[in-house]
XYZ file of C-alpha atoms in Angstrom:
577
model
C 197.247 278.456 -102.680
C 195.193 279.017 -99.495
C 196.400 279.890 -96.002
C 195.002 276.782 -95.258
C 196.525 274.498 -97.851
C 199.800 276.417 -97.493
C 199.857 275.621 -93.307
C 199.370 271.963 -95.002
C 203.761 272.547 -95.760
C 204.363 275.242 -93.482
C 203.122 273.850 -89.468
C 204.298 277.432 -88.170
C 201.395 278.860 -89.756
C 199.208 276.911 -87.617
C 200.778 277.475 -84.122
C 202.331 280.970 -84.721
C 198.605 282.287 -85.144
C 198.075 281.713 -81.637
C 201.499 282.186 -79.764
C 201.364 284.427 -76.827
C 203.253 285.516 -73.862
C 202.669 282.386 -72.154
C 204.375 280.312 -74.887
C 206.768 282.210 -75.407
C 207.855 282.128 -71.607
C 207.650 278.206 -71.324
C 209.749 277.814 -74.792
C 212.573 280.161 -73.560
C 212.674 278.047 -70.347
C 212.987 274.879 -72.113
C 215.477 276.436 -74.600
C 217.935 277.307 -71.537
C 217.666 273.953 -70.129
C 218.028 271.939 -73.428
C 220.772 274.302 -74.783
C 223.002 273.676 -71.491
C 222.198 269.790 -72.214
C 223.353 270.519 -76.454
C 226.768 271.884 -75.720
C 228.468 269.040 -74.551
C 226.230 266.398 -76.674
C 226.439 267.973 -79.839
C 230.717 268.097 -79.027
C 230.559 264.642 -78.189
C 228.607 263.242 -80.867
C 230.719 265.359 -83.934
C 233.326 263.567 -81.974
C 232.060 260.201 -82.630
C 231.382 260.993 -86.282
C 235.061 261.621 -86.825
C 234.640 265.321 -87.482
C 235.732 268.460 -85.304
C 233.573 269.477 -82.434
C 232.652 272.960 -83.900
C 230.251 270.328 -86.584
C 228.417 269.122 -83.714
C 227.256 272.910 -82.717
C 227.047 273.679 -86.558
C 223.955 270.809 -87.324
C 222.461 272.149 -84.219
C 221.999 275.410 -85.289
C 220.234 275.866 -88.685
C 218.895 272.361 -89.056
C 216.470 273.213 -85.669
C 215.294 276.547 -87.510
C 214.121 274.790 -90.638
C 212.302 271.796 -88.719
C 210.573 274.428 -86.354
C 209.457 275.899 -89.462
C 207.848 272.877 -91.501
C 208.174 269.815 -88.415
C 204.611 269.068 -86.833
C 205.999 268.052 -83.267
C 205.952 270.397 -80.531
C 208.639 268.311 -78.612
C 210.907 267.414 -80.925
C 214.501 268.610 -80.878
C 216.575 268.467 -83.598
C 220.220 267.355 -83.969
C 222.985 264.968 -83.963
C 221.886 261.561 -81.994
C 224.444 258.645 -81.100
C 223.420 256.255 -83.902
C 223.055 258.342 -86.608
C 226.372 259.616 -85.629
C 227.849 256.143 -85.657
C 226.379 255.806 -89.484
C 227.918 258.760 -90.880
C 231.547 257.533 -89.454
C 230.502 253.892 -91.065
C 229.520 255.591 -94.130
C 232.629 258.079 -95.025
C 235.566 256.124 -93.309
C 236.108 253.804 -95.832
C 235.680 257.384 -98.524
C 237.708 259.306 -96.570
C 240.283 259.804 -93.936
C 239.451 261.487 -90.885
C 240.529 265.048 -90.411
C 240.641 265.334 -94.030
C 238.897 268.140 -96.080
C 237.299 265.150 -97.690
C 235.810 263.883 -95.328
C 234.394 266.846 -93.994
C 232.668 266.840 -97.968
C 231.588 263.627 -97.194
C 229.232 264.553 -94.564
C 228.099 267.279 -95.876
C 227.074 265.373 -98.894
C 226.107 262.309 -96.753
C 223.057 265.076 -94.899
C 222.155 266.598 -98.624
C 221.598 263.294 -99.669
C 219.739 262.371 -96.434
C 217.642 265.912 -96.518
C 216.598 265.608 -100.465
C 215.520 261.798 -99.817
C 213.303 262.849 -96.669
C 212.060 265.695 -98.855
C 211.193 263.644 -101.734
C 209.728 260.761 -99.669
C 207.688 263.663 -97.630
C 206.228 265.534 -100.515
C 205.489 261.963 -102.758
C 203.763 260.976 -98.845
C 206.107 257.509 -99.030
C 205.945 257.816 -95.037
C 204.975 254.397 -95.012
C 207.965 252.873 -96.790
C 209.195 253.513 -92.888
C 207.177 250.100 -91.927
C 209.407 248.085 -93.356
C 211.817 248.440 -90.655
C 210.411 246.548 -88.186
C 210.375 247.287 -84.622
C 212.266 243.994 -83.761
C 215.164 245.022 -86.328
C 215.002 248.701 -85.227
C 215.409 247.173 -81.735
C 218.226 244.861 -82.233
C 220.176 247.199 -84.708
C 219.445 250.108 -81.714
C 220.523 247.751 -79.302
C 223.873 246.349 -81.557
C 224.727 250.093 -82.622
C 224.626 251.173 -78.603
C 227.281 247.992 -78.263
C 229.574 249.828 -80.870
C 229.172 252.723 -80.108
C 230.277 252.235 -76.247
C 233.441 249.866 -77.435
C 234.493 253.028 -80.172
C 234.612 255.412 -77.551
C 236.943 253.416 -74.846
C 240.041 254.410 -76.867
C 239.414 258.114 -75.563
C 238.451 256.574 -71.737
C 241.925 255.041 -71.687
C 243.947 257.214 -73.858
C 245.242 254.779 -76.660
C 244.279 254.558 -80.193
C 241.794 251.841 -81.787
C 239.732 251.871 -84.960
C 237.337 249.611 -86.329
C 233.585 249.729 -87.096
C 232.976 245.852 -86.116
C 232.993 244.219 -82.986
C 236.080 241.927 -83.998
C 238.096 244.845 -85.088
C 237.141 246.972 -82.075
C 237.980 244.143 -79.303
C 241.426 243.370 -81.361
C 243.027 246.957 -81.783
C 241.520 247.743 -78.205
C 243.844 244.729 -76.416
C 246.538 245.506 -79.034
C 246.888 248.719 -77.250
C 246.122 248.254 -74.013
C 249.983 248.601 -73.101
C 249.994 252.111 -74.087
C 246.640 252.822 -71.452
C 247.217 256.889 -69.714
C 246.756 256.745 -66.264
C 245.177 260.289 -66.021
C 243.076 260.185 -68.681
C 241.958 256.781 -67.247
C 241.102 258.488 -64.308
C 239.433 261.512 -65.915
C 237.303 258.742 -68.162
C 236.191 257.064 -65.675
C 235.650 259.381 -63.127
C 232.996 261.436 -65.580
C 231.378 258.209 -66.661
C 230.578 257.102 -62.951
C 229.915 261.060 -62.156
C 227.176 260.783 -65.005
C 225.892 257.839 -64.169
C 225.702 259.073 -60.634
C 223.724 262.312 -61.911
C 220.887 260.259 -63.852
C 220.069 258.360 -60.689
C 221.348 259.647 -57.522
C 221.348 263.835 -58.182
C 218.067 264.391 -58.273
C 216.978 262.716 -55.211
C 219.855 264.196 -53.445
C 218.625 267.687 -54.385
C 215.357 267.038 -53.254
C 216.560 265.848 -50.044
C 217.952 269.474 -49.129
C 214.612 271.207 -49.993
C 215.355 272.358 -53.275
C 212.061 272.330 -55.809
C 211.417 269.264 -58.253
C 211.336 271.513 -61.099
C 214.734 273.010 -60.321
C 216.257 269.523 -59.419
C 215.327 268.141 -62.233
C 217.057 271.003 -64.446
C 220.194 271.003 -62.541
C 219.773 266.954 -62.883
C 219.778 267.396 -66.662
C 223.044 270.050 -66.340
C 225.309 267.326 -64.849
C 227.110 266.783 -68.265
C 227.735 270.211 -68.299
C 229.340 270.242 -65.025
C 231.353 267.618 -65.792
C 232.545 269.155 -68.857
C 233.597 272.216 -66.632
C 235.303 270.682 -63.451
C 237.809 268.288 -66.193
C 238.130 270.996 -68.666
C 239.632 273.175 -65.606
C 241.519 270.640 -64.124
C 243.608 269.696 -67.436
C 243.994 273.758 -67.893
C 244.942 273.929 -63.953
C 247.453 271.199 -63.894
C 248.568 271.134 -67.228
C 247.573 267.508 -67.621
C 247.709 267.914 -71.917
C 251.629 268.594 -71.265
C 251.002 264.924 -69.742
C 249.250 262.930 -72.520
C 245.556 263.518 -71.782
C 243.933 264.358 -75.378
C 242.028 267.984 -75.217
C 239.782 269.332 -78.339
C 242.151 272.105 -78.847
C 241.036 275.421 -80.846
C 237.833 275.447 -81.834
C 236.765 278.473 -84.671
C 234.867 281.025 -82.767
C 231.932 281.704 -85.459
C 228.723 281.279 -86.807
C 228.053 278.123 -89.124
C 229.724 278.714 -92.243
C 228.466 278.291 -95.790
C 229.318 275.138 -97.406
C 228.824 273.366 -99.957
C 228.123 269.653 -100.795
C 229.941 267.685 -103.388
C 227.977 266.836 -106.581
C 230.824 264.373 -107.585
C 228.937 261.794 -110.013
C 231.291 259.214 -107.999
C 231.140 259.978 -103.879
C 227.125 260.432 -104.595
C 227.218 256.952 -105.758
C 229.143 255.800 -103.035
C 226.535 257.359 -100.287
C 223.371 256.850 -101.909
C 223.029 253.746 -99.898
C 224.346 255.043 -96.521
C 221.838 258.638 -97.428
C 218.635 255.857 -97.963
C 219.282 253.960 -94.383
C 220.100 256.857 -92.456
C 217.079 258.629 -93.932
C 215.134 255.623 -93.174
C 216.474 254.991 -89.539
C 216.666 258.440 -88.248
C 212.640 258.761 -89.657
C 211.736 255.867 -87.975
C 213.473 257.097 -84.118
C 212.548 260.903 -84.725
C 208.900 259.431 -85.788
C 208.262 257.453 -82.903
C 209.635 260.047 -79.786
C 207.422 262.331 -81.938
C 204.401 260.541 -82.024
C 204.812 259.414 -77.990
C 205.612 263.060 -76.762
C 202.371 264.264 -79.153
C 199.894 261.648 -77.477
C 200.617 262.779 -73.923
C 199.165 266.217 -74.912
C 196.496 264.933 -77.931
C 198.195 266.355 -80.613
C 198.693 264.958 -83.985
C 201.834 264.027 -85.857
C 202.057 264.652 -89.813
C 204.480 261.152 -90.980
C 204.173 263.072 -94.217
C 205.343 266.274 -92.969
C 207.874 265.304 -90.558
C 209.868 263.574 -93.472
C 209.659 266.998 -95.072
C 210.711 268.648 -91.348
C 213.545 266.090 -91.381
C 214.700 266.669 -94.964
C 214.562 270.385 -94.209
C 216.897 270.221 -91.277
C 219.231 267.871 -92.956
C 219.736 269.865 -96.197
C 220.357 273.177 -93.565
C 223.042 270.851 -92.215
C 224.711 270.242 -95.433
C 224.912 273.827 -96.656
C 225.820 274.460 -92.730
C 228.661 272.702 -91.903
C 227.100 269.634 -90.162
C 226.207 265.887 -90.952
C 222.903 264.141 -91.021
C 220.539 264.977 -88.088
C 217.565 264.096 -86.688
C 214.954 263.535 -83.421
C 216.747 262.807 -80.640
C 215.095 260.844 -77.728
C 216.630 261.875 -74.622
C 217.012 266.021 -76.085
C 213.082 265.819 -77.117
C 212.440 264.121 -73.863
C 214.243 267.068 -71.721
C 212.489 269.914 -74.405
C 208.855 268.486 -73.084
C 209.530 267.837 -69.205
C 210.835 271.445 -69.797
C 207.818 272.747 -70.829
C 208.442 273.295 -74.300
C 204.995 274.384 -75.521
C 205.738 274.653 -79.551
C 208.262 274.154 -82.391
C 209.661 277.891 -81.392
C 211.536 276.504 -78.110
C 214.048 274.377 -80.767
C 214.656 277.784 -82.754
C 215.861 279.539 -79.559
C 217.673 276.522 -78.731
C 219.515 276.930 -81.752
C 220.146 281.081 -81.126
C 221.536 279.802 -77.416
C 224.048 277.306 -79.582
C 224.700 280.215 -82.284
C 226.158 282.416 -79.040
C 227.385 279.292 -77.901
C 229.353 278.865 -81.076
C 230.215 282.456 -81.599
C 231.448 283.589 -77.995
C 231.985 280.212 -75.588
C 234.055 278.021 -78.081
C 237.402 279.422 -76.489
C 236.339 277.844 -73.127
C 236.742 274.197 -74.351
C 240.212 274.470 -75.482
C 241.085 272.160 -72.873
C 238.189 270.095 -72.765
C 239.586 266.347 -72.134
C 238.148 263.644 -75.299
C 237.364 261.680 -72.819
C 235.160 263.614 -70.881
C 233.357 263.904 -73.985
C 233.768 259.701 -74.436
C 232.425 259.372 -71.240
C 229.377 262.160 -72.230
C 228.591 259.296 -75.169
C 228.798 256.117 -73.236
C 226.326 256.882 -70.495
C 224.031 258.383 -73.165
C 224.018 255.156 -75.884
C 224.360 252.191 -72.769
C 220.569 253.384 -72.171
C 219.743 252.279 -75.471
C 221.234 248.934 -74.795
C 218.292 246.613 -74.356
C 218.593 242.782 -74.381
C 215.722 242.010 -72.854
C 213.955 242.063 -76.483
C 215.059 238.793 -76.906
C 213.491 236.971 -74.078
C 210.228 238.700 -74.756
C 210.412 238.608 -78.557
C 211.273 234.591 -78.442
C 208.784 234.254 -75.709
C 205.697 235.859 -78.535
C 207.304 235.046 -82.169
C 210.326 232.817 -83.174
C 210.437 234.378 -86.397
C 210.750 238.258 -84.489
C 213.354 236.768 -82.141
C 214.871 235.496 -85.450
C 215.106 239.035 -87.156
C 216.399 240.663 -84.165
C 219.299 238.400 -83.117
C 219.795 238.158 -86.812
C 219.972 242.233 -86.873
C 222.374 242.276 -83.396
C 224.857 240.071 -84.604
C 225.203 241.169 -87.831
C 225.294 244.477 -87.005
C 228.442 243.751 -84.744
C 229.918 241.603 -86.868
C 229.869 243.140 -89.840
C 229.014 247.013 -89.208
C 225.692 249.336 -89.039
C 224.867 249.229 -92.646
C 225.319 245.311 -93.240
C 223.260 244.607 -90.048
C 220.526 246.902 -90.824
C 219.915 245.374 -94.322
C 219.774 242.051 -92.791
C 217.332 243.067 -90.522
C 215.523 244.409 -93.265
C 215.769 241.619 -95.551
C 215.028 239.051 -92.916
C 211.943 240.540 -92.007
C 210.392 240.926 -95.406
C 211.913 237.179 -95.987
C 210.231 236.388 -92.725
C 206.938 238.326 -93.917
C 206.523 236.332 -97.412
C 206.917 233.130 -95.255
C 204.472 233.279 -93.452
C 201.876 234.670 -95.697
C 202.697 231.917 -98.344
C 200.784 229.773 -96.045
C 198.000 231.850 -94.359
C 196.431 230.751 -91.681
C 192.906 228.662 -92.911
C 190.428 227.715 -90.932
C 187.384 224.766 -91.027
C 184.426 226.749 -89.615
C 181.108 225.901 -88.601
C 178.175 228.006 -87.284
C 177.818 228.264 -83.493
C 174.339 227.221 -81.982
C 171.509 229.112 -81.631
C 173.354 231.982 -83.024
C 175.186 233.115 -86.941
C 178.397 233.133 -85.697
C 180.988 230.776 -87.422
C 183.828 229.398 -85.637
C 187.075 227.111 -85.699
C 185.738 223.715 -85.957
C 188.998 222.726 -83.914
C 188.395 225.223 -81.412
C 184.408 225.129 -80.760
C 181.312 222.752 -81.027
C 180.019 223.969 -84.173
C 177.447 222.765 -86.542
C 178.906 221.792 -90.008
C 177.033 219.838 -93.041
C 178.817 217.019 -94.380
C 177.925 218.481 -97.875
C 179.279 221.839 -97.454
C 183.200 222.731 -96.760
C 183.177 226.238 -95.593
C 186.838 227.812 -95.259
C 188.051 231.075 -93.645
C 191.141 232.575 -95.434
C 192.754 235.015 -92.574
C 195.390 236.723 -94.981
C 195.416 238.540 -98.087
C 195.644 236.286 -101.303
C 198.154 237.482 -103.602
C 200.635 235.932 -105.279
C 202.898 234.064 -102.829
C 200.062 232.298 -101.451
C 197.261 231.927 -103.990
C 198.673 228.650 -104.914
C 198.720 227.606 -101.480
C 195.063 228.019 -101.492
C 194.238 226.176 -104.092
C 196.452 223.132 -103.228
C 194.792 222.869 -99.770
C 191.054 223.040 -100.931
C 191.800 220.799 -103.466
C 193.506 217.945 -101.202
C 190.415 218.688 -98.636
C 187.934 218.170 -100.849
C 189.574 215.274 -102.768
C 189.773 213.630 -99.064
C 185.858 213.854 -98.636
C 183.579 212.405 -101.387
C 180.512 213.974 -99.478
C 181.156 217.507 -100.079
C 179.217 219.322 -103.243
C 179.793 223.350 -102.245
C 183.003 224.985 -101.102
C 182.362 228.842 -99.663
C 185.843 230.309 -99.397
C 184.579 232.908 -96.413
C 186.568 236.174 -96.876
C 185.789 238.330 -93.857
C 189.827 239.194 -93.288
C 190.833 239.002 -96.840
C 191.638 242.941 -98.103
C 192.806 242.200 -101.027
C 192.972 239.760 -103.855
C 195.735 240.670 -106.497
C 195.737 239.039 -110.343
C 197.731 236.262 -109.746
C 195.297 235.632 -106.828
C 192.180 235.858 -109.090
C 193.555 233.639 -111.887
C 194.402 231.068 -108.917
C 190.596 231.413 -108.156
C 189.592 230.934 -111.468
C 191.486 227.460 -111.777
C 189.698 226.310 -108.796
C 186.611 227.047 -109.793
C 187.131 225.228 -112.825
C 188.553 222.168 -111.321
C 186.087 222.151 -108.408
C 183.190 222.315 -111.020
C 184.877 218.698 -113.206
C 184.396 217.876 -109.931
C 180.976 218.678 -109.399
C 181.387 220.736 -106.805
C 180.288 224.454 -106.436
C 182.505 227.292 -105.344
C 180.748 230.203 -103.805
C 181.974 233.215 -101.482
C 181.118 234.936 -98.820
C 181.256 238.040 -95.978
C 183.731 239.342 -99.633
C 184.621 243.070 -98.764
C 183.440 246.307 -100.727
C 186.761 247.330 -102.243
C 187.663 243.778 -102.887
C 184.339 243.187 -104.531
C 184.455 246.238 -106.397
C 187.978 244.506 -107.851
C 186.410 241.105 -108.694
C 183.274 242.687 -110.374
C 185.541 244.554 -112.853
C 186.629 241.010 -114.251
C 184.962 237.828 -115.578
C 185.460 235.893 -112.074
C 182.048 236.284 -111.228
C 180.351 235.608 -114.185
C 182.501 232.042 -114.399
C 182.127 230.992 -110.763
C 180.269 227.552 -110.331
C 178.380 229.471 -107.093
C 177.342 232.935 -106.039
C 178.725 235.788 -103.285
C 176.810 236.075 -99.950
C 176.156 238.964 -98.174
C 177.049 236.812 -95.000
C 178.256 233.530 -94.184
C 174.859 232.662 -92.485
C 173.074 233.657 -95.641
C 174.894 231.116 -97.299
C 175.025 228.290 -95.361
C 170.667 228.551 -95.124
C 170.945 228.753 -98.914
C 173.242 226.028 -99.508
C 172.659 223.504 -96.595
C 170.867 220.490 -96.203
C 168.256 219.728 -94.093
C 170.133 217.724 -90.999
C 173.374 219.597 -89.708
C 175.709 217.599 -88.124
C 177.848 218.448 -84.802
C 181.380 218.404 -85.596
């Protein structure tokens, strides 16, 4: 294999031949910043998974190695994100119970299952599988999944417990315990939550306002978590508030990621293979998009292909690596490239800052209040939150607003993996709808020029002897019998007509179902004595229909152009429609 062909798997080859000094100085700069911004997110989002907080540092570690090594993105950051997060706690409740060695197995197995689909989907290029989540369902489940995820994490604000992974059972254990609220760790919850809030609107301009550089503002801006992790972790220690109910993290292990392994278990795989196939599916389609966004603002290109392979990569690292599924996250990626994050490299010493993270700081969180972390989690998944997709999505398409209200309230009534599917199979439902009857219109030619035209929307000349149609979709098999239905009732309704030119300028493809539909008209139209001829037919599609008998049977011929046609076919005196 050539260098070239090999760089085709391995992106590092490509940008490592050029690193320099300058690079290298921009990526270490945006590794500080985004590693300070890790510490308490990847906590907080183990958290939220129902595993220990050490898991959120471990699938931040290797997982951003192995991307930076086959991911094309130069921006992208790695790691555990809010809604993947909520999945894996969706997936392995009902397997598992939290805390429990098997649940821990869960996830592991949950991100190997994740990683070898990505892998599989990369190398077999089935990137475009990814389109069938739609954006309004990837919307409304984002949107629904933000809901849940703020609700879940309340417990910690107020210091009772509450389970659940719907929005029934979430409201109804939360006001079943509301008598057992702890006034400090109400306070500490909702103290950090309005602190954050405060930071991602009111810091930076503060900063600013005393003279301090936008560059330096807006890294401090970005450290707010972190000092809200310190000033509540050293008030509990300082005033012993644990003695006094408020919920810490306790010990953490002071190490590296560990070697684990996944379970092969002929049964648990079973159970996850459908959680592994949405997560894989949903975390490509978020990491894809900040990807491709962050890539445009510089002109570089994005590999779908590869970064399913990137994403695999990571996710496998995080099952033999004590973590759960990863993947892009928005608001990390966002931070990497306002940091100056030139290439992949900056996420690889991101992950050496969270290795000495992990190795030497983990002692420091022993008293780290739960709901400082809660509070880390709301602020972050409340920006996702965005209901405004319904006014503008019923506003352009009823059948869009359908799928994503469909999507929201399915996905809080009955869970992330129930409302996704229904988004899913909505949309495709939605989909075969409306191409089952394509749009098809009457055309006639504009004057003085060989343009056709909408006979309902311009004055056009048509000839009362010729019916020329324009099919706007596709014909395969869901709506070739459509077609033939309504050019039979048309022409049945008009004695006058003798030629029919079906005019296929946004037809791509006709499948066999299609072409045996087209075959019965032309038969029927001919006991009628009337011709059927084509026109404007595209290369590939003609390519299809000269490899069968279609042609050779048809009543009329193919025109280059619908013009052609019409000055072939037409009588003498047009008429003006």
């Amino acid at each position: 294999m050539t260098t070239n062909a090999l760089a085709r798997y391995l992106p590092i080859l490509t940008w490592g031949r050029t690193y320099n000094r300058e690079n290298l100085s921009n990526d270490l700069v945006a590794a500080v910043i985004v590693t300070i911004m890790l510490i308490p997110q990847s906590l907080a989002y183990a958290m939220l998974a129902g595993l220990p907080p050490e898991a959120g540092l471990y699938a931040s570690i290797a997982p951003i190695i192995l991307y930076a090594i086959f991911g094309t993105s130069r921006a992208l950051a790695v790691g555990p994100v809010a809604v993947v997060s909520l999945m894996t706690a969706a997936a392995i409740g009902n397997i598992a119970d939290q805390g429990t060695m098997g649940y821990a197995v869960a996830a592991l197995t949950l991100a190997g299952l994740s990683g070898v689909m990505m892998l599989l989907m990369g190398i077999l290029r089935l990137g475009f599988l990814a389109n069938f989540l739609s954006h309004p369902v990837v919307a409304g489940f984002i949107t629904a999944s933000g809901i849940l995820i703020a609700l879940s994490q309340l417990k910690h604000i107020l210091g009772i417990s509450a389970s659940g992974d719907t929005l029934p059972e979430l409201v109804e254990t939360l006001f079943a315990h509301l008598g057992d609220v702890n006034l400090i760790t109400l306070i500490i919850g909702v103290g950090a939550t309005a602190f954050l809030f405060w930071v991602r609107k009111g810091l930076n301009p503060l900063l600013r306002s005393y003279g301090i550089k936008p560059a330096l503002a807006g890294a401090l801006t970005k450290a707010g978590p972190v000092l809200a992790v310190v000033v509540t972790t050293v008030a509990v220690w300082l005033f012993g508030l644990s003695d006094h109910g408020v919920k810490i993290v306790g010990s953490v292990p002071q190490s590296l990621p560990p070697l684990t392994m996944p379970s092969i278990s002929p049964t648990l795989v079973g159970q996850l293979l459908l959680p592994a196939l949405l997560i894989s599916v949903i975390g490509f389609v978020e990491s894809i998009s900040v990807a491709q966004t962050l890539a445009a603002k510089k002109r570089q290109r994005i590999d779908p292909d590869q970064e399913l392979i990137g994403l695999g990569a990571a996710n496998v690292a995080a099952a033999f690596t004590g973590g759960f599924p990863v993947t892009g996250g928005f608001s990390r990626s966002v931070v990497n490239y306002d940091a100056g994050a030139e290439t992949p490299a900056a996420g690889a010493y991101t992950a050496v800052g969270l290795a000495i993270a992990a190795f030497a700081l983990t002692p420091l969180i022993y008293f780290l209040p739960t709901a400082t972390l809660a509070a880390t989690i709301i602020v972050a998944v409340l920006s996702l939150v965005d209901f405004s997709i319904l006014r503008t999505s019923w506003s352009y398409s009823r059948a869009d607003f359908a799928a994503v209200l469909v999507t929201i309230l399915a996905t809080l009534w009955f869970g992330v993996e129930t409302g996704v599917s229904a988004g899913v199979i909505l949309s495709i439902l939605l989909h075969l709808y409306k191409t089952s009857k394509p749009h098809i219109a009457e055309v006639g030619c504009v004057p003085g020029t060989q343009h056709f035209r909408n006979i309902n929307r311009h004055d056009v000349q048509t000839n009362p002897a010729i019916l020329t149609l324009r099919i706007d979709e596709s014909l395969y098999f869901v709506n070739a019998r459509y077609l033939e239905d309504y050019v039979l009732d048309r022409v049945v309704r008009d004695k006058a007509i003798k030629d029919v030119i079906l005019m296929c300028s946004a037809v791509n493809d006709i499948d066999f179902s299609a072409l045996e539909s087209l075959e019965s008209l032309s038969a029927r139209l001919s006991d009628m004595g009337i011709r059927l001829s084509m026109s404007e037919v595209k290369g590939p599609v003609m390519d299809r229909l000269q490899r069968s008998d279609f042609l050779t049977h048809m009543t009329g011929k193919v025109y280059l152009s619908q013009y052609e046609a019409i000055e072939s076919l037409r009588d003498p005196q047009p008429v003006v429609s």
